[in-house]
Amino acid sequence: MGTDARIAARAQGLLATFNTAGVLGVADVHVASRLAATTGVEIDPDVLLATALTVRAVRAGSVCIDLARLRDIPPDSETPGGRDPVGAETADLDALPWPDPTTLVEKVRRSPLNGSTTASPLQPLRCATTDDGVDLLYLDRYFRQEQRVRDVLAARAQVAPTVDLVTVTAHLDELFPATSGGDTGIDRQRLAAAVAATRPTTVLAGGPGTGKTHTAARIIALLSTLHGPGIRIGLCAPTGRAAASLQEAVVAQSADLDLPEVTAVTLHRLLGSTRRGSGRFRHDAGNRLPHDVVIVDEASMVSLTMMFHLLDALRPQTRLILIGDPDQLASVDAGAVLADLVHRRHDTPLDGPLAGIVDAVATGDEPDTADRAAIADGVISLRRRRRFGADIGRLADAVRDGDADTALDLLAAGSASVTLVSPDDLDPVRSDVVAWVSAMSTAAIDGDADAALAALASHRVLCAHREGPAGVAVWARLVTAWSATAGSAGPDRLWYPGRPVLLTETDHRAQLYNGDTGVVVSEADRLMVAFARGSLTRLVHPQRLRGVMSAHAMTIHRSQGSQYRSVSVVVPPAESALLTRELLYTAITRATDRVVLIGTPDGLRAGIERKVLRASGLRSSLTQT
Ligand SMILES: Nc1ncnc2c1ncn2[C@@H]1O[C@H](COP(=O)(O)OP(=O)(O)OP(=O)(O)O)[C@@H](O)[C@H]1O
């Protein structure tokens, strides 16, 4: 056997043991060893292991580690974010020599690596304790970023915009007429706009189809009216594709609402990224963004580092509005700031004009005390789903709440819109998928691009992994083989009418984005690729596309931000660390009409009960220790 690239050649002691067991990757071992070497003194092996686990945790999406929960850090061999398990080589984790948490906390605090008291580049770790007694260990860089995010948000909260209650209420009445909010309860969309008018920072949370974009457009209208002509609005999203759909959604509403002209860009562009990957931006604390309002859509995908850069570049008087679904899969990079802001402890009293607006719409039990406190902190959650059927909504809620019993009962109840299919009996999935491919194919051969795009949007096969038996590669082959047997145009050529494609690179100039999907159609005597752009159809020659793959199956990560009529979701094996509540919730909420989950009750239960670990200190206050 050759050298295994996953084994660090020079690792010794605990690092070697945890690396061989698949818990630590080579990079974790190297970074920890290098940091230890810079001190010039011997580092306790347990502290060295905790350092490597902190590096590992950051790569898995956490900002820090909880020293009492080292075992919950996903092993390197199963990294969330797309890499696939090497499975067999992951040893029995319980058999490993994990350090005792209490002694470890003491050792880490006293270690020469801990810079909590005298920070220096030679002390790259920071220990901190939350006010409820959880001991956290950070790499200095992430500690500083988190601290800055906390400080900027706290400072912003001190300076509320001045608004006149009567004026705001009059505009709210116009933008949110009495019938708009929902059949029951208070109009949370109206409250969201009231929060945006009266708080320096607003977090607008809600699942798919709860009206976040509808509300965002009205917030733009309200703030534009309050500010008057010349308002500078920065509209952005973490990815090019999300920015493009935000732009389309806002343009679609602009005629009704008389919105000012705005162009949505990526967050990187808004900040003025200097060179790709350099991590530097033209706008920062020394050269702040000029906007009066900055709106970030799909903010659940914004990492701690990007949120740090954004907050650093904001003028104190700029209103910030973060919009997203905190229950979906978070950013690939470390941090889940949106979820932290939604779920952190809220203890600000509700007062000023916002209290007046809330009181005016309050009913007997809404908003409750916790909700009022969240609203006072600028956090408002939309709850009424306007897009999908009741059973999909119930299943999504059960998964989000970690209630596996209810989810499994719903799936067993014979609903037409939510079903669990055994991997050993794929007939129902096969007929859905064949119908989907055949509809794309027929329309594409006829040269009917609109119909081909409608067919494309009618279904998706979603997987957690790219490789492996439950992965995209295997399922894409299965889908094409089923379709070929059923007589749909076969994939004997790369480009053929009816081929669904997924872009894997962004081309800003051509306005084509990583994650866009389209379908190949016949057009006169040539083939073109059709993409939906809002209500319009765009045709692009295949040669103009960079980075294309077939979309017969795609990852759940890539499907974020899109919705389809029905989805077939390949649930990964129970032991896959990618199988989490957030993954299942994201997959289920992609469908408006029907969800077919392919898996076993046990696998599903394992996923629903496993929450992504995204350790951070943002949800409470911290003391360095
Ligand atoms: N108050 C309302 N009255 C009437 N229609 C509404 C209202 N709010 C939202 N809608 C409609 O409900 C649908 C979903 O709204 P919207 O697209 O704003 O949701 P979203 O939360 O942004 O969804 P996603 O996260 O999927 O982008 C849209 O068709 C929108 O026009």
XYZ file of C-alpha atoms and ligand atoms in Angstrom:
656
model
C 0.000 0.000 0.000
C 1.312 3.509 -0.820
C 1.521 6.422 1.578
C -1.874 7.434 2.896
C -2.318 11.185 2.310
C -4.515 11.345 5.374
C -1.727 10.318 7.762
C 0.700 12.998 8.984
C 4.171 11.496 8.574
C 5.881 13.153 11.530
C 2.997 13.176 14.019
C 3.691 11.670 17.403
C 1.830 10.825 20.568
C -1.810 11.833 20.883
C -1.791 13.737 17.591
C -0.672 10.595 15.764
C -3.281 8.475 17.552
C -6.147 10.848 16.709
C -4.877 11.322 13.164
C -4.670 7.578 12.526
C -8.167 7.168 13.981
C -9.520 9.622 11.374
C -10.478 12.306 13.918
C -7.745 14.764 12.947
C -6.650 15.549 9.422
C -3.075 16.147 8.344
C -3.656 19.909 8.262
C -4.943 19.913 11.863
C -1.841 18.065 13.035
C 0.517 20.329 11.101
C -1.068 23.598 12.207
C -1.147 22.518 15.878
C 2.468 21.296 15.770
C 3.617 24.530 14.114
C 1.799 26.716 16.641
C 3.334 24.714 19.499
C 6.814 24.991 17.976
C 6.630 28.804 17.854
C 6.498 28.963 21.665
C 9.905 27.268 21.937
C 8.747 25.323 24.994
C 7.267 21.898 25.547
C 3.461 21.890 25.187
C 1.315 19.501 27.193
C 0.055 16.703 24.889
C -3.586 17.253 25.909
C -3.302 20.973 25.084
C -1.680 20.105 21.771
C -4.569 17.758 21.016
C -7.129 20.446 21.985
C -5.309 22.875 19.667
C -5.490 20.440 16.764
C -9.170 19.770 17.519
C -9.821 23.528 17.459
C -8.275 23.727 13.988
C -10.334 20.701 13.009
C -13.546 22.255 14.419
C -13.016 25.453 12.436
C -12.708 23.375 9.279
C -16.001 21.724 10.234
C -17.789 25.073 10.623
C -17.384 25.894 14.326
C -15.758 29.088 15.509
C -14.366 27.510 18.690
C -14.608 24.279 20.672
C -16.522 23.496 23.826
C -13.814 21.841 25.938
C -16.380 19.521 27.528
C -17.637 18.270 24.135
C -14.504 17.333 22.229
C -16.076 14.102 21.045
C -18.865 15.965 19.262
C -16.472 17.582 16.803
C -17.093 15.825 13.483
C -14.123 13.604 12.604
C -11.963 14.708 9.698
C -12.976 11.561 7.843
C -16.528 12.905 7.607
C -16.240 16.601 6.945
C -19.535 18.418 6.427
C -19.437 20.467 3.282
C -19.135 17.795 0.703
C -16.134 15.585 1.355
C -17.040 11.993 1.735
C -16.348 9.560 4.509
C -13.453 7.185 4.382
C -15.696 5.424 6.895
C -13.989 2.137 7.464
C -10.907 3.848 8.763
C -12.724 5.806 11.438
C -11.851 3.935 14.611
C -14.060 3.457 17.646
C -14.071 7.016 18.954
C -14.955 5.980 22.495
C -11.792 3.896 22.711
C -9.540 6.895 22.097
C -7.604 8.528 24.980
C -9.776 11.675 25.262
C -8.489 14.127 27.894
C -10.503 14.649 31.059
C -12.467 17.908 30.461
C -11.896 19.467 33.902
C -8.138 18.965 33.921
C -7.997 19.992 30.286
C -9.616 23.365 31.015
C -6.981 24.059 33.681
C -4.138 22.889 31.463
C -5.286 25.020 28.541
C -5.707 28.105 30.724
C -2.174 27.751 32.103
C -0.635 26.855 28.748
C 1.945 29.173 27.160
C -0.268 28.986 24.051
C -3.150 30.775 25.807
C -3.091 34.479 25.049
C -6.217 35.382 27.018
C -4.269 37.510 29.449
C -1.247 38.649 27.428
C -2.129 38.260 23.771
C 0.833 37.963 21.414
C 1.397 36.227 18.105
C 3.173 33.522 20.067
C 0.016 32.825 22.041
C -2.429 31.770 19.359
C -5.167 30.361 21.602
C -7.838 32.116 23.622
C -9.787 30.541 26.466
C -13.127 32.032 27.398
C -16.034 31.067 29.625
C -19.652 31.884 28.833
C -21.904 33.345 31.503
C -23.527 29.945 31.861
C -20.182 28.316 32.575
C -19.220 26.716 29.239
C -15.456 26.697 28.622
C -14.558 27.555 25.042
C -11.235 27.416 23.235
C -10.584 29.619 20.189
C -7.882 30.263 17.685
C -6.995 33.905 18.298
C -8.129 35.069 14.859
C -11.679 33.783 15.276
C -11.856 35.032 18.833
C -10.989 38.545 17.657
C -13.479 38.387 14.805
C -16.278 37.182 17.069
C -15.449 39.799 19.660
C -15.554 42.541 17.041
C -18.923 41.311 15.740
C -20.255 41.339 19.292
C -18.827 44.807 20.039
C -20.044 46.414 16.812
C -23.555 45.012 17.253
C -23.644 46.174 20.887
C -22.431 49.663 19.938
C -24.950 49.906 17.089
C -27.773 48.882 19.431
C -27.104 52.005 21.512
C -27.982 54.398 18.695
C -31.585 53.974 17.543
C -32.669 55.838 14.396
C -34.996 58.737 15.139
C -38.435 58.172 13.653
C -41.871 59.563 14.157
C -44.390 56.947 15.292
C -47.321 58.552 13.481
C -45.467 58.764 10.156
C -44.143 55.201 10.370
C -47.579 53.855 11.294
C -49.208 55.669 8.369
C -46.690 54.155 5.917
C -47.051 50.717 7.477
C -50.835 50.939 7.017
C -50.297 51.606 3.318
C -47.698 48.899 2.745
C -49.322 46.246 4.917
C -53.090 46.591 4.599
C -55.104 44.743 7.238
C -55.595 41.638 5.080
C -51.959 41.135 4.100
C -50.457 39.481 7.149
C -52.282 36.218 7.431
C -55.545 34.765 8.549
C -54.492 34.322 12.127
C -52.245 36.130 14.558
C -50.391 39.368 14.174
C -48.925 40.610 10.906
C -45.282 39.760 11.439
C -44.297 41.181 8.077
C -45.593 44.552 9.223
C -43.687 44.176 12.483
C -40.539 43.326 10.558
C -40.827 46.577 8.636
C -41.463 48.444 11.889
C -38.309 46.879 13.355
C -36.308 47.869 10.277
C -37.530 51.459 10.617
C -36.786 51.788 14.293
C -33.765 49.548 15.013
C -30.215 49.996 13.703
C -29.889 46.248 13.083
C -32.733 43.986 11.992
C -32.652 40.216 11.679
C -35.538 39.007 9.531
C -35.742 35.231 9.926
C -38.105 32.798 8.258
C -38.311 29.537 6.346
C -38.814 29.305 2.595
C -41.931 31.037 1.318
C -42.673 32.935 4.530
C -42.514 36.229 2.631
C -38.997 37.425 3.474
C -38.454 38.872 0.011
C -41.985 40.291 -0.101
C -41.235 42.016 3.204
C -37.760 43.131 2.135
C -39.251 44.960 -0.852
C -41.678 46.749 1.464
C -38.872 47.591 3.875
C -37.017 49.228 0.979
C -40.197 51.163 0.118
C -40.696 52.258 3.729
C -37.105 53.308 4.351
C -36.995 55.147 1.017
C -40.080 57.124 1.942
C -38.789 57.903 5.422
C -35.373 58.934 4.111
C -36.500 60.777 0.999
C -34.776 60.914 -2.418
C -31.105 60.044 -2.694
C -31.186 57.149 -0.240
C -28.221 54.827 -0.799
C -29.233 51.187 -0.463
C -26.689 48.354 -0.620
C -28.472 45.169 -1.577
C -26.400 42.003 -1.416
C -26.238 38.247 -0.880
C -23.368 35.852 -0.178
C -23.356 34.251 -3.642
C -23.755 35.547 -7.181
C -26.752 33.342 -7.743
C -28.500 34.513 -4.564
C -27.764 38.134 -5.513
C -29.227 37.579 -8.995
C -32.446 36.078 -7.593
C -32.747 38.874 -5.050
C -32.401 41.384 -7.855
C -35.107 39.634 -9.891
C -37.454 39.494 -6.902
C -37.001 43.178 -6.073
C -37.394 44.269 -9.692
C -40.603 42.206 -9.921
C -42.069 44.234 -7.037
C -40.668 47.618 -7.924
C -43.506 48.780 -10.166
C -46.173 48.142 -7.500
C -44.145 49.702 -4.748
C -42.389 52.496 -6.609
C -38.989 51.334 -5.352
C -35.792 53.244 -6.070
C -33.475 51.602 -8.567
C -31.194 49.143 -6.760
C -28.731 46.544 -7.970
C -28.062 43.464 -5.879
C -24.412 42.359 -5.760
C -22.459 39.763 -3.827
C -21.340 40.693 -0.334
C -17.743 40.466 -1.579
C -18.502 42.995 -4.308
C -20.313 45.326 -1.940
C -17.255 45.350 0.294
C -15.006 45.781 -2.739
C -12.974 42.593 -2.758
C -9.479 43.461 -3.927
C -8.165 40.153 -5.159
C -9.972 36.845 -5.148
C -9.202 34.978 -1.960
C -6.956 37.706 -0.534
C -9.412 38.356 2.307
C -8.899 42.123 1.872
C -11.627 44.589 1.001
C -11.639 48.167 -0.186
C -14.230 49.013 2.439
C -13.220 48.494 6.039
C -13.077 50.432 9.292
C -10.892 53.069 7.618
C -13.038 53.414 4.496
C -16.611 52.756 5.419
C -19.455 51.832 3.092
C -21.390 54.932 2.004
C -24.874 53.366 2.255
C -27.788 54.477 4.397
C -29.170 50.940 4.394
C -27.453 47.598 3.793
C -29.657 44.557 3.193
C -28.118 41.077 3.150
C -30.294 38.247 1.832
C -29.531 34.534 2.445
C -27.590 35.705 5.485
C -27.529 32.163 6.926
C -24.737 31.518 4.427
C -22.577 34.394 5.713
C -19.572 33.137 7.692
C -18.210 34.764 10.829
C -15.280 36.171 8.858
C -17.523 37.822 6.253
C -19.859 39.181 8.933
C -16.811 40.627 10.678
C -15.713 42.375 7.476
C -19.231 43.694 6.856
C -19.710 45.075 10.366
C -16.230 46.549 10.334
C -17.117 48.481 7.176
C -20.528 49.787 8.312
C -21.010 53.364 9.456
C -22.777 53.392 12.846
C -25.790 55.167 11.357
C -26.236 52.740 8.437
C -29.251 50.527 8.962
C -28.384 46.842 8.599
C -31.006 44.252 7.672
C -30.000 40.597 7.699
C -32.474 38.216 6.079
C -32.364 34.411 6.067
C -33.467 31.061 7.362
C -31.509 30.159 10.508
C -32.595 26.503 10.327
C -30.980 25.760 6.987
C -27.444 24.529 6.385
C -25.087 27.344 7.324
C -22.044 28.741 5.553
C -19.340 26.333 4.418
C -16.853 28.458 6.359
C -16.804 28.761 10.127
C -19.684 30.409 11.925
C -23.462 30.511 11.869
C -23.910 34.139 12.818
C -27.531 34.477 11.679
C -28.648 31.497 13.782
C -26.609 32.829 16.717
C -28.280 36.235 16.480
C -31.737 34.663 16.321
C -31.145 32.250 19.185
C -28.988 34.304 21.541
C -30.434 35.418 24.828
C -32.631 38.465 24.327
C -33.049 40.695 27.336
C -33.430 44.184 25.897
C -36.619 45.951 27.060
C -39.042 46.825 24.281
C -39.517 50.597 24.297
C -39.759 53.701 22.102
C -41.817 53.881 18.877
C -41.367 50.147 18.249
C -43.157 49.333 21.534
C -46.053 51.537 20.377
C -46.310 49.708 17.036
C -46.100 46.282 18.660
C -48.718 47.200 21.261
C -51.038 48.474 18.561
C -51.083 45.103 16.757
C -50.682 42.789 19.763
C -53.391 40.223 20.325
C -54.083 38.237 23.503
C -51.093 35.920 23.243
C -48.951 37.435 20.519
C -46.200 38.464 20.704
C -45.300 36.631 23.905
C -42.628 37.830 26.325
C -39.760 36.014 24.602
C -40.897 37.296 21.239
C -41.128 40.880 22.520
C -37.583 40.622 23.852
C -36.353 39.291 20.493
C -38.176 42.094 18.662
C -36.566 44.633 20.981
C -33.198 43.206 19.872
C -34.258 43.637 16.252
C -34.993 39.943 15.657
C -38.281 39.029 14.035
C -39.296 35.627 12.705
C -41.903 35.125 9.978
C -43.873 31.938 10.509
C -46.685 31.637 8.006
C -45.598 29.574 5.022
C -47.203 30.671 1.815
C -45.728 28.262 -0.646
C -45.968 24.650 0.342
C -48.561 22.107 1.428
C -49.503 21.486 5.055
C -47.840 18.057 5.340
C -44.500 19.317 4.005
C -44.730 22.155 6.524
C -45.473 19.742 9.367
C -42.632 17.443 8.375
C -40.233 20.387 8.108
C -41.287 21.620 11.572
C -40.865 18.170 13.131
C -37.392 17.809 11.620
C -36.385 21.337 12.644
C -37.565 20.669 16.200
C -35.731 17.319 16.375
C -39.020 15.453 16.815
C -38.259 12.164 15.029
C -41.430 10.422 16.297
C -43.748 12.991 14.750
C -41.735 13.025 11.513
C -41.850 9.241 11.197
C -45.582 9.147 12.058
C -46.279 11.712 9.355
C -44.289 9.723 6.825
C -46.130 6.532 7.768
C -49.577 8.151 7.590
C -50.020 7.685 3.842
C -49.835 11.377 2.897
C -49.554 11.992 -0.832
C -47.081 14.797 -0.269
C -44.553 13.267 2.150
C -43.328 9.662 1.844
C -40.436 7.511 2.974
C -39.307 4.953 0.402
C -36.977 2.064 1.172
C -33.674 2.033 -0.743
C -34.577 -1.577 -1.611
C -37.767 -0.595 -3.414
C -37.054 2.299 -5.728
C -39.979 1.792 -8.133
C -41.919 4.889 -6.986
C -38.781 7.038 -7.284
C -38.019 5.566 -10.663
C -41.385 6.527 -12.114
C -41.112 10.109 -10.778
C -37.632 10.516 -12.148
C -38.387 8.990 -15.540
C -41.435 11.257 -15.902
C -39.264 14.261 -15.051
C -36.487 13.442 -17.539
C -38.979 12.549 -20.224
C -40.887 15.851 -19.830
C -37.596 17.793 -20.153
C -36.618 15.742 -23.135
C -39.885 16.096 -25.044
C -40.011 19.857 -24.542
C -36.315 20.252 -25.379
C -36.551 18.250 -28.601
C -39.578 20.365 -29.582
C -37.472 23.465 -28.987
C -39.883 24.678 -26.316
C -37.412 26.214 -23.855
C -40.099 27.531 -21.481
C -41.699 24.111 -21.166
C -38.277 22.472 -20.750
C -37.471 24.888 -17.898
C -40.852 24.270 -16.287
C -40.123 20.541 -16.468
C -36.641 21.102 -14.998
C -38.152 22.962 -12.040
C -40.738 20.275 -11.466
C -38.359 17.810 -9.827
C -34.880 17.284 -8.391
C -32.913 14.334 -7.094
C -30.978 15.541 -4.068
C -28.105 13.777 -2.299
C -25.978 14.665 0.726
C -22.730 13.299 -0.680
C -21.013 13.691 -3.988
C -19.397 10.250 -3.946
C -20.320 6.882 -2.467
C -23.410 4.697 -2.908
C -25.795 7.458 -1.767
C -23.904 10.149 -3.671
C -24.577 12.343 -6.678
C -22.304 10.422 -9.078
C -24.040 7.079 -8.492
C -27.532 8.588 -8.555
C -26.882 10.609 -11.700
C -25.868 7.375 -13.444
C -28.955 5.609 -12.108
C -31.271 8.383 -13.307
C -29.757 8.401 -16.803
C -29.872 4.607 -16.990
C -33.551 4.534 -15.935
C -34.398 7.227 -18.468
C -32.504 5.499 -21.272
C -34.368 2.246 -20.571
C -37.626 4.173 -20.649
C -36.737 5.551 -24.089
C -35.790 9.137 -23.230
C -32.867 10.640 -25.153
C -29.773 8.839 -23.934
C -26.551 10.416 -22.786
C -24.347 8.902 -25.507
C -23.245 12.437 -26.376
C -22.278 15.158 -23.932
C -24.767 17.680 -25.305
C -28.236 16.487 -26.158
C -31.679 18.064 -25.861
C -33.180 17.486 -22.444
C -29.850 17.292 -20.582
C -30.236 19.139 -17.274
C -27.048 21.020 -16.411
C -25.574 22.617 -13.331
C -22.982 25.382 -13.488
C -20.032 24.932 -11.166
C -18.346 28.283 -11.861
C -19.467 31.881 -11.809
C -19.016 34.103 -14.843
C -20.031 37.576 -13.632
C -19.706 39.153 -17.065
C -22.070 36.628 -18.617
C -24.292 36.792 -15.514
C -24.067 33.046 -15.085
C -23.600 31.802 -11.566
C -22.194 28.797 -9.788
C -25.247 26.731 -8.825
C -27.446 27.900 -11.733
C -29.295 25.065 -13.436
C -30.531 24.982 -16.999
C -31.573 22.543 -19.676
C -30.218 21.875 -23.152
C -32.799 22.586 -25.874
C -32.900 22.344 -29.672
C -33.054 25.750 -31.256
C -33.300 25.819 -35.049
C -30.414 23.534 -36.053
C -28.278 23.942 -32.962
C -28.295 23.210 -29.262
C -28.573 25.965 -26.669
C -28.794 25.898 -22.900
C -31.912 27.525 -21.439
C -31.782 29.257 -18.049
C -34.730 30.821 -16.219
C -34.133 34.475 -15.325
C -37.100 35.609 -13.279
C -40.014 35.291 -15.667
C -37.702 35.395 -18.697
C -35.834 32.608 -20.478
C -32.240 33.063 -21.483
C -30.517 30.929 -24.123
C -26.738 30.469 -23.971
C -24.510 28.553 -26.345
C -22.907 25.550 -24.591
C -19.431 26.776 -25.563
C -19.920 29.936 -23.545
C -20.368 27.965 -20.355
C -17.466 27.397 -17.992
C -17.697 24.521 -15.542
C -20.755 22.425 -16.331
C -21.980 19.116 -15.002
C -25.184 17.155 -15.503
C -27.900 17.870 -12.954
C -29.627 14.498 -12.991
C -28.723 14.474 -9.321
C -27.223 17.286 -7.237
C -26.184 17.959 -3.661
C -28.549 19.408 -1.086
C -25.939 22.108 -0.437
C -26.241 23.247 -4.037
C -30.035 23.265 -3.952
C -30.089 25.911 -1.226
C -32.040 28.967 -2.310
C -34.110 27.053 -4.905
C -37.500 25.407 -4.816
C -38.968 22.645 -6.978
C -42.412 21.077 -7.229
C -41.184 17.715 -5.965
C -37.916 16.290 -4.683
C -36.477 12.803 -4.237
C -34.048 13.022 -1.334
C -31.421 10.306 -0.954
C -30.920 10.097 2.810
C -27.287 9.142 3.489
C -26.424 6.189 5.760
C -26.986 6.750 9.490
C -23.247 6.844 10.202
C -22.582 9.704 7.771
C -21.732 12.896 9.663
C -23.363 14.870 6.848
C -26.703 13.437 7.920
C -28.031 16.156 10.214
C -31.286 17.884 11.065
C -30.240 20.973 9.086
C -29.472 18.877 6.007
C -32.859 17.124 6.115
C -34.728 20.379 6.826
C -32.981 22.074 3.891
C -33.790 19.149 1.563
C -37.442 18.869 2.614
C -38.116 22.587 2.299
C -36.890 22.602 -1.319
C -40.240 21.081 -2.391
C -43.554 22.869 -2.692
C -45.809 19.868 -3.454
C -44.136 16.561 -2.716
C -41.157 15.097 -0.881
C -40.004 11.511 -1.275
C -37.286 10.543 1.180
C -35.229 7.502 0.209
C -33.918 5.850 3.349
C -34.784 3.835 6.419
C -36.694 4.947 9.513
C -33.532 4.395 11.587
C -31.391 6.465 9.248
C -33.928 9.263 9.269
C -34.210 9.201 13.047
C -30.410 9.386 13.335
C -30.390 12.467 11.096
C -33.257 14.241 12.830
C -31.637 13.699 16.202
C -28.219 14.981 15.089
C -27.844 18.720 15.069
C -24.911 20.335 13.310
C -22.397 21.414 15.916
C -21.523 25.027 15.270
C -19.881 26.075 18.490
C -19.539 29.828 18.976
C -19.642 32.268 21.836
C -22.034 34.732 20.205
C -25.162 33.474 21.930
C -24.062 34.599 25.401
C -21.569 36.945 26.999
C -17.984 35.794 27.442
C -15.160 36.317 29.888
C -11.622 35.532 28.834
C -10.056 32.976 31.149
N -48.405 39.384 2.733
C -48.494 38.712 1.603
N -49.602 38.777 0.850
C -49.690 38.100 -0.290
N -48.729 37.327 -0.804
C -47.605 37.210 -0.104
C -47.412 37.902 1.135
N -46.193 37.585 1.599
C -45.644 36.751 0.710
N -46.488 36.529 -0.315
C -46.247 35.662 -1.476
O -45.789 34.407 -0.975
C -44.769 33.875 -1.810
C -43.492 33.664 -0.986
O -42.984 34.921 -0.581
P -41.437 35.274 -0.687
O -40.868 34.861 -1.983
O -41.294 36.699 -0.286
O -40.905 34.313 0.473
P -39.393 34.085 0.942
O -39.480 33.915 2.412
O -38.520 35.178 0.436
O -39.065 32.732 0.241
P -37.606 32.133 -0.130
O -36.849 31.999 1.139
O -37.918 30.837 -0.750
O -36.989 33.127 -1.076
C -44.574 34.873 -2.918
O -45.347 34.458 -4.007
C -45.123 36.171 -2.352
O -45.587 37.023 -3.354
